[in-house]
Structure formats: C-alpha cells, structure tokens
Coordinates of C-alpha atoms in Angstrom, one line a residue:
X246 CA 42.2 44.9 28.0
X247 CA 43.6 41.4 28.2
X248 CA 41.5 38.3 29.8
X249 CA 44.4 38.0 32.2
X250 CA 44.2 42.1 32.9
X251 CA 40.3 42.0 33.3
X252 CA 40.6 39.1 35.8
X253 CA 43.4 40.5 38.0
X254 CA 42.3 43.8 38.4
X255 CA 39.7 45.4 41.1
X256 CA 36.0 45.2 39.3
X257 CA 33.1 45.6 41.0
X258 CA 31.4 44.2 37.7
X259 CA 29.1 41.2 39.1
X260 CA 30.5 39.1 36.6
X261 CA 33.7 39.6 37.8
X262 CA 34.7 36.6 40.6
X263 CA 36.5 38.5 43.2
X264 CA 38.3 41.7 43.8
X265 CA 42.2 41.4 44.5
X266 CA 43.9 42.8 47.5
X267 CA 46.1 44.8 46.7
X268 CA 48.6 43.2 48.5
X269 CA 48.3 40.2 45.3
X270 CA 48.5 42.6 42.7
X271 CA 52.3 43.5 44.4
X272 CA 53.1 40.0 44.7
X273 CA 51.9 39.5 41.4
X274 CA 53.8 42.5 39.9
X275 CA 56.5 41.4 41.9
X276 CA 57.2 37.9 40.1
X277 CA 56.5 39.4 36.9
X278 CA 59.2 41.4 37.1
X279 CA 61.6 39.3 38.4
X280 CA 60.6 37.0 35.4
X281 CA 61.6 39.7 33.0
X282 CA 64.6 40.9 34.4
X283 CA 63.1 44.3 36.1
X284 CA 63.4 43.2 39.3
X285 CA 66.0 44.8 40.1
X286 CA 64.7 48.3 40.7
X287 CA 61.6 47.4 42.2
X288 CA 62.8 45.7 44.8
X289 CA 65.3 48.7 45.3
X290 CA 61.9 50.2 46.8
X291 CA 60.1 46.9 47.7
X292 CA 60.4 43.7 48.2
X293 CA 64.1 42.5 48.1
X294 CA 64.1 42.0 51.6
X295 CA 60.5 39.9 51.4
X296 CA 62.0 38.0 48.8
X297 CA 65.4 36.9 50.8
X298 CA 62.6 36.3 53.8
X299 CA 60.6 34.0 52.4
X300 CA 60.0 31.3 53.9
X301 CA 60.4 27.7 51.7
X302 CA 56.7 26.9 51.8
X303 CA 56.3 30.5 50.5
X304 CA 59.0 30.0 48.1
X305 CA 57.1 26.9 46.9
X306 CA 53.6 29.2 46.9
X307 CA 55.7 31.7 44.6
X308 CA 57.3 29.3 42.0
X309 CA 54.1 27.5 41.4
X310 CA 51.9 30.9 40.7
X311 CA 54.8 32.7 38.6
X312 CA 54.9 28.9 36.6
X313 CA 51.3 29.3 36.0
X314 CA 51.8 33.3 35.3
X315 CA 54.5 31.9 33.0
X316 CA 52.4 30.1 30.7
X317 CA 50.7 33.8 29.3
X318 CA 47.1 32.3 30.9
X319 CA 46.1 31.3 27.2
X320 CA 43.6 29.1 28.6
X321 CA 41.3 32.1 29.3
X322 CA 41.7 33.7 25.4
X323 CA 38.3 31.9 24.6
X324 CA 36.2 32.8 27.7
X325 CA 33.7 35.6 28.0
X326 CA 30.6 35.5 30.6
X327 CA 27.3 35.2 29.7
X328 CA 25.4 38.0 28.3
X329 CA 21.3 39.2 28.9
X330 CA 20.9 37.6 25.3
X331 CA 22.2 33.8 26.4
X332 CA 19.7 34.1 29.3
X333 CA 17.0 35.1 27.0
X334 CA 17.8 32.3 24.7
X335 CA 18.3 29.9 27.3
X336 CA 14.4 30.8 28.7
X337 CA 13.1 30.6 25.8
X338 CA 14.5 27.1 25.1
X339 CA 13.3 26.2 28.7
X340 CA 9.6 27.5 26.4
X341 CA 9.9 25.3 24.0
X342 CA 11.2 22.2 26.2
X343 CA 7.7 23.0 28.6
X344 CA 5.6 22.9 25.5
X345 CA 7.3 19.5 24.3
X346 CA 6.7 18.1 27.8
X347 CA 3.4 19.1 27.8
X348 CA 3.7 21.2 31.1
X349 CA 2.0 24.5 32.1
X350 CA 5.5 26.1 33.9
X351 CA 8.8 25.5 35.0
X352 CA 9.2 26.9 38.8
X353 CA 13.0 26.7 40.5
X354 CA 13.8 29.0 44.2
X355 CA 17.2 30.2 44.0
X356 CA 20.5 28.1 43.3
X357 CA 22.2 26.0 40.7
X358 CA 19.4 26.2 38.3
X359 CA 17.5 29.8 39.0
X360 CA 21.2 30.5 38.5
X361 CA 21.0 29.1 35.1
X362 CA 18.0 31.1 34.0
X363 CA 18.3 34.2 36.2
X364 CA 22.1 35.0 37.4
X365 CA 20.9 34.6 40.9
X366 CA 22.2 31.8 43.4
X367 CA 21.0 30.9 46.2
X368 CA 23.3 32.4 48.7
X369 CA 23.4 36.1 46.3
X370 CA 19.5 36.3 47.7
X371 CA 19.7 35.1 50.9
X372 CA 23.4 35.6 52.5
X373 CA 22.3 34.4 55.9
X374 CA 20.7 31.2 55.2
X375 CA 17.6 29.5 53.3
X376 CA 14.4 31.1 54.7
X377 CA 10.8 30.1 55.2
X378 CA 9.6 32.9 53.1
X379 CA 9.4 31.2 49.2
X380 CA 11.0 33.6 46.2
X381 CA 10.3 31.4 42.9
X382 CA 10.8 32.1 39.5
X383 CA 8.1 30.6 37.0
X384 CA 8.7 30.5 33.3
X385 CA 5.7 30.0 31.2
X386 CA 6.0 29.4 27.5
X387 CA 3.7 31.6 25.6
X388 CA 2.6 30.4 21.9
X389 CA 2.3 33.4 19.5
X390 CA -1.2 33.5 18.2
X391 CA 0.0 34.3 14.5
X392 CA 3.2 32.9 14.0
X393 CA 3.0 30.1 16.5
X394 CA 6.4 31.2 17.9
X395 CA 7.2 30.2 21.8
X396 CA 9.1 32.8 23.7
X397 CA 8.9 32.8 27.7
X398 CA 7.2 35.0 30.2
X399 CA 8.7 34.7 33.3
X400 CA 6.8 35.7 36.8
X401 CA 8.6 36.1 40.1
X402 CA 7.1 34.9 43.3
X403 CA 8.5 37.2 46.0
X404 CA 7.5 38.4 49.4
X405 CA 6.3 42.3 49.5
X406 CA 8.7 43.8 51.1
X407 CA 11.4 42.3 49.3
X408 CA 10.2 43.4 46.0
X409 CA 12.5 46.4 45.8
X410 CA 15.5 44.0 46.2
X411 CA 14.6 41.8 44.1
X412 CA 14.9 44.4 41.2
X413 CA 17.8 45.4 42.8
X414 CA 19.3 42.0 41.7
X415 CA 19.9 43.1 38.0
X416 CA 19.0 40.3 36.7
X417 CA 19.4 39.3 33.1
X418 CA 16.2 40.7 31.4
X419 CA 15.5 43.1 28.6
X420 CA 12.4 44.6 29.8
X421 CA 11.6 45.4 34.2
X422 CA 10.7 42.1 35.9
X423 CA 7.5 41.3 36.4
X424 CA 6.8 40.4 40.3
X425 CA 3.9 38.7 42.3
X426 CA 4.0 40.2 45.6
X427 CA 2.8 38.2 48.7
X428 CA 2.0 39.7 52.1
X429 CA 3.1 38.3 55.3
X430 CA 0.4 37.3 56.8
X431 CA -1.1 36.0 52.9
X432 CA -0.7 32.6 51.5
X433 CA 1.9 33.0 49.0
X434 CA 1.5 29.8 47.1
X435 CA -2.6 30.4 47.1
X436 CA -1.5 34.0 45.7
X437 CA 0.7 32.5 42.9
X438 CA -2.7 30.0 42.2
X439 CA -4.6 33.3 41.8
X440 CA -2.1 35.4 39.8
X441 CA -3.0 36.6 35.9
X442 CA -0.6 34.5 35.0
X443 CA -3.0 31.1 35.5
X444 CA -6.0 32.5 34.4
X445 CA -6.1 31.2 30.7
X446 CA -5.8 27.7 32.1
X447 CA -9.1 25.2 32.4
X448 CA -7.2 22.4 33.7
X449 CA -5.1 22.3 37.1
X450 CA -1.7 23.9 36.2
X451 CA 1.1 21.6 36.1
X452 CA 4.4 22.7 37.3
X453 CA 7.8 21.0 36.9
X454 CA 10.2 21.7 39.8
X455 CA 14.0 21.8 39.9
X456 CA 15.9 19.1 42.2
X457 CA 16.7 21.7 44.2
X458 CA 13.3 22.8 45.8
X459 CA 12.5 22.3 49.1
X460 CA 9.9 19.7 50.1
X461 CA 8.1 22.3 51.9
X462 CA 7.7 24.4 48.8
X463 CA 6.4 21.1 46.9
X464 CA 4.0 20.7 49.3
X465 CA 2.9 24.4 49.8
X466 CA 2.1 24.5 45.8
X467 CA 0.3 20.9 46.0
X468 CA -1.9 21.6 48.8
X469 CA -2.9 25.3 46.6
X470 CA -4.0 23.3 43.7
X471 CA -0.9 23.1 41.5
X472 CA -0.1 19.6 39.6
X473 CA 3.8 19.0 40.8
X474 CA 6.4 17.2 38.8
X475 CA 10.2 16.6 39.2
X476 CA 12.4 17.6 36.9
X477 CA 12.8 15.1 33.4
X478 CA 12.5 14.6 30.1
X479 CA 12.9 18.1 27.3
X480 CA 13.1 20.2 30.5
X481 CA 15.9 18.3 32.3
X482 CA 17.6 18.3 29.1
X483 CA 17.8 22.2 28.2
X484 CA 20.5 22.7 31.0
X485 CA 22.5 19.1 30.1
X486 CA 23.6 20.6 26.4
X487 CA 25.7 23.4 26.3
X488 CA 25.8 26.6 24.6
X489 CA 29.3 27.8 22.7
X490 CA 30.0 30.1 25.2
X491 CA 29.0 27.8 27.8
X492 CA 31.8 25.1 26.4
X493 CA 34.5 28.3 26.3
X494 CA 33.8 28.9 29.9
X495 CA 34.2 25.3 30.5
X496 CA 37.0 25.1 28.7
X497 CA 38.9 27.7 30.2
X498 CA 38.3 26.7 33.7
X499 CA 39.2 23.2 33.3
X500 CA 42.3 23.5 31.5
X501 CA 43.6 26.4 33.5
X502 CA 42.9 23.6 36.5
X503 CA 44.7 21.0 34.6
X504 CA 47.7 23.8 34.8
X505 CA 47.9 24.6 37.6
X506 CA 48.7 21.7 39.2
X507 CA 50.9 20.1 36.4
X508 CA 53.0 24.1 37.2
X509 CA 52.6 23.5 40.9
X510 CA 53.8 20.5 40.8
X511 CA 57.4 21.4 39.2
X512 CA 58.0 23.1 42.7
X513 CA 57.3 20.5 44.6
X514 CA 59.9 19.1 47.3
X515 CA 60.5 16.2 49.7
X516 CA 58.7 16.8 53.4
X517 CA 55.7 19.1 52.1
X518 CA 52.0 17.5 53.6
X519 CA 49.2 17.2 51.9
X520 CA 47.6 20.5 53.2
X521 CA 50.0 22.3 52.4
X522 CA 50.2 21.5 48.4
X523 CA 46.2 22.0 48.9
X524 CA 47.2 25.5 50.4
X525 CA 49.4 26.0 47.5
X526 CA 47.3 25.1 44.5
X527 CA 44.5 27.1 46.0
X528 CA 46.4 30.3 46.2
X529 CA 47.9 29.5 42.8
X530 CA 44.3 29.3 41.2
X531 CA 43.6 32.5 43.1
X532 CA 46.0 34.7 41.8
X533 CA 45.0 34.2 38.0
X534 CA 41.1 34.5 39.0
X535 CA 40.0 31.4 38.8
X536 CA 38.1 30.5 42.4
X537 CA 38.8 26.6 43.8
X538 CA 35.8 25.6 45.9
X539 CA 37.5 22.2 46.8
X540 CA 41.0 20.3 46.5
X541 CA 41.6 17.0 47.1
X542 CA 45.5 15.9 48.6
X543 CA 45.9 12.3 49.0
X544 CA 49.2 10.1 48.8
X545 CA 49.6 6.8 48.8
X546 CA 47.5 4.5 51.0
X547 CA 45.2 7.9 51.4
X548 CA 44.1 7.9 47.9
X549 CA 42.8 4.6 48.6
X550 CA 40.1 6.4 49.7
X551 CA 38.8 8.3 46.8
X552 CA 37.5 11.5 48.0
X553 CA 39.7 11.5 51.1
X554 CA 39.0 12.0 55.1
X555 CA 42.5 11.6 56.8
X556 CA 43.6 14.5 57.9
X557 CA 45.8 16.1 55.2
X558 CA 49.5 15.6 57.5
X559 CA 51.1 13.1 54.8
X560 CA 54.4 14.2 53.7
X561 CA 55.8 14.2 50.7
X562 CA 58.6 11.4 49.8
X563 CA 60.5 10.5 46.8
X564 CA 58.3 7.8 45.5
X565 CA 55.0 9.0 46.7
X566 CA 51.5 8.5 44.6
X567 CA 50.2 11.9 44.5
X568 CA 46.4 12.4 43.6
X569 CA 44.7 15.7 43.3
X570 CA 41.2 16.0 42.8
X571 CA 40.7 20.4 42.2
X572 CA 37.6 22.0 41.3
X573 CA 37.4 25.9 40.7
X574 CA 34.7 28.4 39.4
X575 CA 35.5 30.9 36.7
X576 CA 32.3 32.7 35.5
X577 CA 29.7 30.9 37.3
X578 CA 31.3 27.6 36.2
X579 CA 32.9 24.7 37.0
X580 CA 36.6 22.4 36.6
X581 CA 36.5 18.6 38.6
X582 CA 40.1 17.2 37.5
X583 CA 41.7 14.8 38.7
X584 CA 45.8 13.6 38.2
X585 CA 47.9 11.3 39.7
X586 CA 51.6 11.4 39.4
X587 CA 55.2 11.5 41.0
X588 CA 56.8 14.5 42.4
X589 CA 59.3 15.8 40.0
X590 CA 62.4 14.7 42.1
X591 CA 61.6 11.0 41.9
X592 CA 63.5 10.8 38.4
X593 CA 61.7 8.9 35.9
X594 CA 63.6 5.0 35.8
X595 CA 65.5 3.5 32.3
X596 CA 65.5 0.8 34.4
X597 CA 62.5 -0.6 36.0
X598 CA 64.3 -4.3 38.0
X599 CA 65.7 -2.2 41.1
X600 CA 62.3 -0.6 42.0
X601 CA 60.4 -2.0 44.7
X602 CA 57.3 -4.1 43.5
X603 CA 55.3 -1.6 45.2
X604 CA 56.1 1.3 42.7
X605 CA 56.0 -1.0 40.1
X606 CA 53.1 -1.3 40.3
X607 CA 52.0 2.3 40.1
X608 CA 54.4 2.8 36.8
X609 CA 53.2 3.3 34.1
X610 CA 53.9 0.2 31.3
X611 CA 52.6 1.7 27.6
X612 CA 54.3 -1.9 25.8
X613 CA 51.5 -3.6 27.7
X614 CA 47.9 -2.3 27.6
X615 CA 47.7 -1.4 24.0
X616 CA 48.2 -4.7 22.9
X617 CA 46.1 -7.1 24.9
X618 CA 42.6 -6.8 26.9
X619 CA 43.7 -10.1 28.9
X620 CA 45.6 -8.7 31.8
X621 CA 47.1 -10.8 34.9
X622 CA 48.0 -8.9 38.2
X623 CA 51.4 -10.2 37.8
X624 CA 51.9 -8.0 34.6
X625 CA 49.2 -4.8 35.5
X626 CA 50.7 -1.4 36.3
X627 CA 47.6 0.5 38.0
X628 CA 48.3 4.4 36.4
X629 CA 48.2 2.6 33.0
X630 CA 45.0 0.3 33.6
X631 CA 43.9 3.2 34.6
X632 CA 44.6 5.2 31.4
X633 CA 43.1 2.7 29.1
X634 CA 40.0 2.1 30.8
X635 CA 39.3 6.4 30.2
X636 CA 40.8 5.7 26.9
X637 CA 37.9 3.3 26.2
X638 CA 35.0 5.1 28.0
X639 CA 36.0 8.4 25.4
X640 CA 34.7 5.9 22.8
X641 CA 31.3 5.6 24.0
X642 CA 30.9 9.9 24.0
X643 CA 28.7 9.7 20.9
X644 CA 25.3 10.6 19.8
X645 CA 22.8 7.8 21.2
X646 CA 25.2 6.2 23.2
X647 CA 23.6 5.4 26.8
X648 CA 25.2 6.7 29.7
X649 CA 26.0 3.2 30.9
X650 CA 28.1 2.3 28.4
X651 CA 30.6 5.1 29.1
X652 CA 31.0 3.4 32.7
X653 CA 30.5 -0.3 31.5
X654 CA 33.5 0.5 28.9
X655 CA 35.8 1.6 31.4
X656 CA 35.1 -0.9 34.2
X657 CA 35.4 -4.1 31.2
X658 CA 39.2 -2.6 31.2
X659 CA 39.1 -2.9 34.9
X660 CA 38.0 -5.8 35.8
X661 CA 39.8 -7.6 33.2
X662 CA 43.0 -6.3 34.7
X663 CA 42.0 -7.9 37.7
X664 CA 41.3 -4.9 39.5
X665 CA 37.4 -4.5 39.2
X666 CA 36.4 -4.7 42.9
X667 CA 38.8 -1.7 43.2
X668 CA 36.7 0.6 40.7
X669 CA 35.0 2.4 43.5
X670 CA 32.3 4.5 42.0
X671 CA 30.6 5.3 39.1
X672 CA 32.8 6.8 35.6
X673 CA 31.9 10.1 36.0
X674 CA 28.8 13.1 35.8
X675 CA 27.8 15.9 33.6
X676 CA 29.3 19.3 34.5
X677 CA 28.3 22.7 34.1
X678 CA 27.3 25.5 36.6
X679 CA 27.6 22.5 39.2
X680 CA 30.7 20.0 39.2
X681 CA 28.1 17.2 39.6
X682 CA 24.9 17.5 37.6
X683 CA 23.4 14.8 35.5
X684 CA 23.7 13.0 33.4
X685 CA 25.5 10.3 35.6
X686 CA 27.5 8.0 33.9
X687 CA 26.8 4.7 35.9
X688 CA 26.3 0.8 34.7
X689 CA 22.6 1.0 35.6
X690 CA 22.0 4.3 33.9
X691 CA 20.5 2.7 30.8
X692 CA 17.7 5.2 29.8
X693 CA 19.7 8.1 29.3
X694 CA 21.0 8.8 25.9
X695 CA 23.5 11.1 25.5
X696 CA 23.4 14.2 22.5
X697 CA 25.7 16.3 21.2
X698 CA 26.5 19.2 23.2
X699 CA 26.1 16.9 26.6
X700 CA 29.5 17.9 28.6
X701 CA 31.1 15.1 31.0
X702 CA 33.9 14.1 33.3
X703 CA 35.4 10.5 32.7
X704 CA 37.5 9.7 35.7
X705 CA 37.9 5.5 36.2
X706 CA 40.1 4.6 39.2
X707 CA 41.5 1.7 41.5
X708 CA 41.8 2.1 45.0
X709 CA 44.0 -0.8 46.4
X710 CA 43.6 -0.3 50.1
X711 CA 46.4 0.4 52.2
X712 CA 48.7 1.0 49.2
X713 CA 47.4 3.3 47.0
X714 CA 45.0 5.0 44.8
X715 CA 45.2 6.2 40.9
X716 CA 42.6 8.2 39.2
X717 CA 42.6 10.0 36.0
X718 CA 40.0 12.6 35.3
X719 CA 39.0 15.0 32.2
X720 CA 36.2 16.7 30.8
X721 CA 34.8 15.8 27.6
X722 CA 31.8 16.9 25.1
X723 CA 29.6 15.1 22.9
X724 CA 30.0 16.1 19.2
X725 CA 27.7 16.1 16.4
X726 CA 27.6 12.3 14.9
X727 CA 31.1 10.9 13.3
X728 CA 33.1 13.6 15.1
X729 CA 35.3 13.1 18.0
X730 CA 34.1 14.3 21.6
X731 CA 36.1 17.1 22.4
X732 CA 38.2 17.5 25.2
X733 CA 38.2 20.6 27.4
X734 CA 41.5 19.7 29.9
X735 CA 43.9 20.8 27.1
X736 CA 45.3 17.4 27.0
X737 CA 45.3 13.9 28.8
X738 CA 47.9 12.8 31.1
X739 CA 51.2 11.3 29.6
X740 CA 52.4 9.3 32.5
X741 CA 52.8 9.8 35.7
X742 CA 55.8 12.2 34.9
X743 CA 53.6 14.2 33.1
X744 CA 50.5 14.7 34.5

C-alpha cells in the first residue's frame, strides 16, 4: 500500500492522524477521476450535478487539493512513523545523556517531551484538562555491572486507580510497564521518594525536569526530598539532534506544507479574504493527511504585523503581498513555513518604470543584492533583502557555530539595507515534535553551539508598518563538518512568482 493510500484511508492505527469521512474519500475519488478522464461515468451516478453546483470558493477549495493530488504526494515516499525500537533507542540515549550530566533521573508529566519518550501527549491522557493528580515518567540510567553498558529503566508514577489505563496506553515498550501506584488519600511524590527504584542511592536523588512540568509538581518533589533541576546540558540535547527517521518525518511534513500553498496558490482569484485562503489551505492539507494546527493570512499592511491579529476580512487584489505562515503535523511532527508572494493573476512585469513605488518596493531585484552588501533604501526591494539575509544565515548552519550567529548573519544583511529596525524577532527556533523548541536562534544566544543533526527554521523578515510585510521561512539541518545543511522545504522560494 502506497504512503498516499495508507494516509487517505480509515485506520484506526494510533499512528495514523485522522480517520476520513467518507464523504472526502468521494470528493477525493471524485477529482481523481475527473483528472484522468473517468469522470464521466461517475458522475453519471454522482456528482455531476455537485460539480456544476459548486460554488467558486468551493471551486477554488477543489482546484487547490486536486493540484496538490496532482503532484503524486512524493513528498511522503521517505516517511514512516516511529517504531518501539526508536523509542527504546531514544531512552537509552536519554541514559547515557543522565550519566554525562551526572544526574540520578530524568522525570517529564505528559506532553511535548513524555511524547518524545513514551508516545503519550498530554491531552491522549487527560482529554478533559490537566489535573491535580501527578502521572510522571522517570527514566533512570542503569550501568551494567560487567560490561558497563547504560540502558534505561523507566518507572511510571501514576495514581491507583488509573493504573489499568495507563497500560491501556500501548505505549512503546518491549517488556509490560513497570508502575508506581499512589493512593488517593497517599502522598504521591513521598511514595515515588520511597519506591525500589531510589533505594541504591546514598545521596539525595537528583532529578532533571522537562520545561513543561508544572510548578506544583516541582515543588511537590522538592518538599519530598528530591534535588530538582531544569532541563540543560547532555539531557536538553538528546531531543535537539534528530534521528533519520525523525529528519524523513520532517521532511515530508514540511515540504508537503511548502506545496501546498505554492498549489493553492495557482487557484487563487481577485476578491477572496484572508480567511478564506486559510479555510482553503487547511482543507487542502487535510485531504492528503497531513493535520495544520495553525495558518497565518496576512496581506499587505497586515503582514506588518508578523504573526497577525486583524481579523482575517482582507481581500484579495491584483498587487497584494500575500504572506502565509502554515504549520501542520504528520506523525507526531511538525512544518512552520512561511512564503510571501503575488497571486498568480498579477503578471510578473518586463518592465518595472510603470509600477507604483509601492510594489517596487516589494519586487524582487536579483541584479542588486548579489553584488553589494552596501544597500541604500532608494535601491532595496524588501522580498529580495529578504532572501539574502536567509541566504547568509544558511552559512552559519555548521558544526560549532553559535546560535547567534545564524541571527546576527541575517540581521547584518538587514540592517545594512536600511531596514534593521524592521527585523522584528529573532531568525528562527529548532523544530521537531513542537514547531518551536530550542535551540533559539537569537543575537544574544551565544552559549549554544549547534551539532550536526540539530534541525532549524531560518525565517528573517521586514515589517514596514502600514505597507507591508515579507518573510521567508525554511527548515534546515545541521550536517556533519564540511557538508552543506540540508534543507527539508524541497526548495527555497524563487521570487515572489514562485514561492
């Protein structure tokens, strides 16, 4: 079965993201027919009369999913979840990383990071909402006696009478989970204190907590005698680098994102808002099982404000700036992209002197940029300030670069164009399970180095208030010394024809 197939189809497999109505499926089969000439007949029985009823917005919806259906979905060829061995590997690396650290156990409730470890996120254990009553994981690294090999025994924390559920959970393990149970009316950070799994100790255990866990929780295990630590050093570092299959998953997501909205955007037309292309591209990542969690739809003077908060009613003219910020999940994973373009019936110019001086200053000007790093306003064309200064922070994606210089190099570029009070925020953020997890890329961040197998946005912008706002964003790794960070968007923008 196909990656496409597998996707599209109704699994109840918890790797799977989402079961299809089947009403999808018909739309789905639907434009796949009428893409290869069988229409015809099934439309005899169905759908002819939906099709001539359509209404333009869902006409636009249509054309942007069968584009993306169009391209054969090779962007998921390379992606497979992750199996009971990765999560065994990954713990055991979390072992090692304690030892190095010099720290007794690694304790995380559940979210981003038990998510990591275990397959369970916060809201798969409690649906309702975050409760008082604490369910931790705690991996300790055990050193074999003989070999000195460090594998990782990992305890659960969890309150009596949830203990059946918890093993209901399936999660990742080879052997049954081994649970702590805590009674209601019991301590449960005392009974954790008192477990086997402290025993061997003869100093005060030290735990490292995630970011994630609550203060409460901090404080519960302080006040029961636990040594408490945030999150740093070999242990911060485990989830940072990426696995192969992690880097597929990434892949995939991120260029299937990158897709999607260069296909929706060929169906674009004059008078469309901002919600509604959000509405669009939503559905359009929907129906090839991919899952967006948010989209960003900003033109002109809206996109001055980077992450939004007018209230999505723009419409769509001939020389709008369009900028699209889209994140979607695909296997526990994340995509954070981020174009900036033209719709595609503003025809490209062979002659830029009867523009207005507003859109010249959005165009693109490639004879410029390469060739100097002294820029005046007069001569600056934002998209392509834009594009260089990304062009420059890719540089700095090397082994024992700082994470600093990836956002000093691409605000020099700024600033030099004239534009540097409009650089907004920092160059970008790791990215992984979460869209934003560190490393953060910011001027300040000078302790960080990065290593190979790190995995990070780059998305410089200018925000020239009440005109408009440019940003360019992709997702890059860090290779192996002397090689070239890779880039998992497919391919950087062109212009902004070509997203």
């Amino acid at each position: 079965m196909s990656k496409r197939d597998s996707l599209l189809m109704d699994n109840s497999d918890k790797y799977q993201y989402q079961k299809r109505p089947h009403h999808r499926l018909l739309h789905l089969l639907a434009a796949f027919l009428l893409l290869t000439g069988g229409y015809f007949y099934f439309f005899q029985d169905y759908g002819y009369h939906h099709l001539q009823t359509l209404s333009k917005l869902e006409q636009f919806q249509q054309c942007s999913i069968n584009n993306l259906l169009d391209t054969g979905l090779y962007f998921l060829d390379n992606a497979s979840p992750a199996t009971v061995e990765d999560y065994e590997e990954r713990r055991i690396r979390l072992a090692k990383a304690l030892v190095q650290d010099n720290v007794d156990a690694f304790t995380v409730e559940p979210g981003y990071t038990f998510k990591y470890y275990a397959n369970v996120s916060q809201p798969e254990w409690e649906v309702w909402e975050p409760e008082e009553r604490p369910f931790l994981m705690i991996v300790r690294p055990y050193i074999q006696p003989q070999t000195g090999e460090i594998t990782a025994q990992t305890s659960f924390l969890c309150p009596s009478f949830e203990a059946e559920r918890a093993r209901l959970l399936g999660m990742p393990f080879v052997d049954s989970i081994d649970i702590i149970p805590w009674e209601e009316h019991w301590n449960p950070y005392k009974t954790l204190k008192l477990s086997n799994i402290f025993t061997d100790l003869q100093h005060t255990p030290r735990l490292m907590v995630d970011e994630e866990m609550r203060d409460f929780i901090q404080r519960g295990l302080s006040h029961a005698g636990f040594e408490v630590s945030g999150l740093q050093g070999n242990v911060e570092a485990v989830r940072q680098i990426k696995s192969d299959r992690e880097l597929g998953i990434l892949q995939a997501v991120n260029t299937g994102t990158v897709e999607a909205v260069r296909q929706m955007r060929k169906c674009l037309y004059p008078g469309l808002t901002e919600s509604e292309i959000a509405q669009v591209l939503d559905n359009t990542l929907s129906a090839v099982g991919l899952e967006p969690f948010f989209d960003i739809v900003l033109f002109d003077e809206n996109a001055a404000n980077p992450h939004g908060g007018t209230n999505g009613s723009k419409v769509l003219e001939a020389d709008t700036f369009v900028l699209i910020d889209v994140g979607a999940h695909l296997y526990g994973y994340s995509s954070d992209i981020c174009r900036t373009f033209f719709p595609p019936f503003f025809p490209k110019p062979s002659d830029e002197t009867e523009l207005s001086i507003s859109v010249k200053e959005k165009l693109k000007a490639s004879n410029i940029l390469p060739r100097s790093r002294h820029y005046t306003n007069k001569n600056c064309k934002v998209w392509d300030v834009v594009f260089e200064a990304q062009t420059q922070s890719i540089k700095q994606f090397h082994t024992n670069s700082t994470a600093a210089s990836v956002d000093i190099a691409a605000r020099q570029v700024i600033t030099e164009a004239g534009y540097g009070e409009a650089f907004t925020h920092r160059v970008g953020h790791g990215i992984g399970i979460k869209a934003h997890e560190s490393p953060y890329l910011n001027q300040g961040n000078v302790g960080t180095i990065l290593r190979a197998g790190m995995a990070f946005t780059s998305e410089p912008g200018i925000y020239l208030v009440d005109k408009f706002g440019a940003r360019h964003e992709d997702i890059f790794v860090v290779q192996d010394d002397g090689i070239e960070p890779l880039l998992l968007t497919g391919r950087r923008a062109q212009g902004p024809w070509d997203p």
